[in-house]
Amino acid sequence: MISNFKDLGVSDGIIKAMKEMGWTEPTPVQAESIPTGLTGCDMFAQAQTGTGKTGAYGSIALGLTKPGRKDPSVLVLVPTRELANQIYDEMYKLSKYTGHRSAVVYGGVGIEKQIGKLRKGTDIVIATPGRLKDLIGRNEANLSRISMVVLDEADRMLDMGFAKDLNFILGRVPSGRQTLLFSATMSPDVKKLADRMLKTPKDVIVSKDEVTAGLIKQSYIGVTKDTKQKELRMILDSGVSKTIVFCKTKRRVNQLSRNLASDYRVGAIHGDVAQNKRERTVKEFKAGTIEVLIATDIAARGLDIEGVDCAVNYDMPNDPETYMHRIGRTGRAGRDGMSVTFVLDEEKRDFMLVEKHVGMKIPVLDVRSARYEGSAAAKGVSGRNPIS
Ligand code: AMP
């Protein structure tokens, strides 16, 4: 595989920005998709968050479009505001030397500022479907010059009920455009969307091994409802600093964060937490002011938080895809991380599906492992609860 950006066709200005971002070599998804995308063809890429996919389509977009137009050339559609902001930050850095301007639009905040930004002119628009539809309805988003559309986390957009909005928006973009679809999974719905929106696409599939096993040390613990919190505290006390804990409901997020708040610096995010509060919490987590972030799936979706040590599935994810998304918070490109899944007796079967999906047997959390050793071993944690 090609191991430098220049040979993939990335221009010098972008490479210079990448160097400043600390990127020295392409991730597998970048190596696979950049040369293909730069030929101008449509693409279906199966890749999770954490694989470097933003850098992949960002390089393609910056490479194929000229900066300085009044109306945007590139449209990136994403499911959540958090992901939109994260992509905006990354595009801002990547385009430092190319001169492309980006604007980000999403719901839940005032629309006026966003309108102002669009009126000033932008090359790239990063948008959640609902807000963009609103802006189109007000005649504030002119998509007639779009030459590239990126559907990022397409599976999640469909899960969140954006299918109609996507149809509406894509109906207003020139049909001769290039379309790049990124999805963590290849569900029948995603396949249908791809069939409708893509023209003779090239497939890019980054193998699961490359995405997970290499970078994330996955493990599990057999638990009961009563031992979950004790086990979590054990992990938190073992010296892992930045930890994301996933719960299945807003209520459980609130409950757990209340319980932990006296002993740890905890932040909670879920759908009922106001957008600006969520953003502040993520900032504090990034800065290290908060050490434990407790979240539901939707809220944590697409968050780009660097240097996450550990993802804990306090409640089992609903399906293997969600599992992949959750543990994708750690082990980000070039760095390693760990994940621990709490498994109740009655969840063993679901957990086996997860193992099947990741293509490996996930080991029980090893108390002797480098990270966990410290205080856990010292406290005499032994009799783990392996699943037979
Ligand atoms: P993404 O999958 O786009 O969410 O990217 C995950 C993380 O990897 C982000 O923090 C990126 O800045 C980072 N990243 C992307 N490409 C590279 C690379 N080639 N080398 C190092 N880090 C990267």
XYZ file of N, CA, C and O and ligand atoms in Angstrom, residues 5 22-27 30 48-55 86 90 304 306 332-333 335, ligand 1:
115
model
N 1.434 10.626 1.176
C 0.314 11.348 0.588
C 0.611 11.823 -0.831
O -0.279 11.886 -1.661
N 0.136 16.841 12.253
C 0.815 15.666 12.800
C 0.581 14.395 11.994
O 0.880 13.297 12.454
N 0.023 14.532 10.806
C -0.207 13.355 9.975
C 1.042 13.091 9.149
O 1.446 13.924 8.342
N 1.616 11.939 9.324
C 2.827 11.649 8.559
C 2.553 10.674 7.418
O 3.157 10.759 6.367
N 1.657 9.750 7.651
C 1.322 8.836 6.555
C -0.174 8.558 6.500
O -0.884 8.729 7.502
N -0.661 8.146 5.314
C -2.108 7.946 5.166
C -2.609 6.764 5.988
O -1.875 5.790 6.200
N -3.851 6.853 6.439
C -4.502 5.701 7.059
C -4.974 4.790 5.915
O -5.025 5.226 4.758
N -7.621 6.262 3.705
C -7.090 7.348 2.862
C -6.314 6.774 1.680
O -6.474 7.217 0.537
N -15.605 3.253 9.396
C -16.119 3.839 10.637
C -15.442 5.165 10.939
O -14.391 5.476 10.395
N -16.052 5.884 11.880
C -15.394 7.063 12.436
C -14.116 6.605 13.121
O -14.086 5.549 13.734
N -13.081 7.406 12.997
C -11.819 7.028 13.622
C -10.837 6.441 12.627
O -9.697 6.156 12.963
N -11.280 6.261 11.403
C -10.403 5.662 10.396
C -9.680 6.720 9.561
O -8.837 6.392 8.748
N -10.040 7.967 9.749
C -9.435 9.036 8.939
C -10.250 9.353 7.701
O -9.744 9.894 6.735
N -11.541 9.055 7.741
C -12.364 9.246 6.530
C -12.556 10.732 6.196
O -12.634 11.091 5.028
N -12.596 11.587 7.211
C -12.738 13.019 6.920
C -11.544 13.509 6.105
O -11.703 14.239 5.121
N -10.364 13.079 6.530
C -9.158 13.450 5.779
C -9.209 12.895 4.367
O -8.707 13.512 3.420
N -17.032 18.906 14.058
C -15.753 18.217 13.991
C -15.185 18.257 12.562
O -13.995 18.489 12.350
N -11.764 20.097 11.023
C -10.743 19.379 10.253
C -10.560 20.009 8.866
O -9.435 20.168 8.393
N -15.341 13.774 17.839
C -13.922 13.557 17.635
C -13.178 14.038 18.868
O -12.976 15.214 19.070
N -9.785 13.545 20.899
C -8.464 12.946 20.753
C -7.982 12.300 22.032
O -8.330 12.732 23.116
N -7.956 5.953 17.836
C -8.041 6.797 16.652
C -6.730 6.705 15.891
O -5.716 6.328 16.429
N -6.817 7.081 14.608
C -5.705 6.881 13.688
C -4.342 7.020 14.365
O -3.994 8.075 14.870
N -3.172 5.940 17.051
C -3.022 5.856 18.499
C -3.765 4.630 19.013
O -4.654 4.137 18.353
P -12.067 10.515 11.301
O -12.220 9.069 10.971
O -12.138 11.360 10.099
O -13.029 10.918 12.369
O -10.592 10.755 11.866
C -10.165 10.280 13.103
C -8.981 11.018 13.693
O -7.778 10.644 13.005
C -9.039 12.529 13.583
O -8.598 13.056 14.828
C -8.044 12.879 12.508
O -7.492 14.155 12.698
C -7.026 11.784 12.643
N -6.329 11.445 11.380
C -6.879 11.346 10.158
N -5.967 10.978 9.242
C -4.806 10.836 9.907
C -3.478 10.463 9.501
N -3.183 10.162 8.244
N -2.524 10.413 10.460
C -2.824 10.709 11.755
N -4.056 11.072 12.197
C -5.033 11.136 11.287
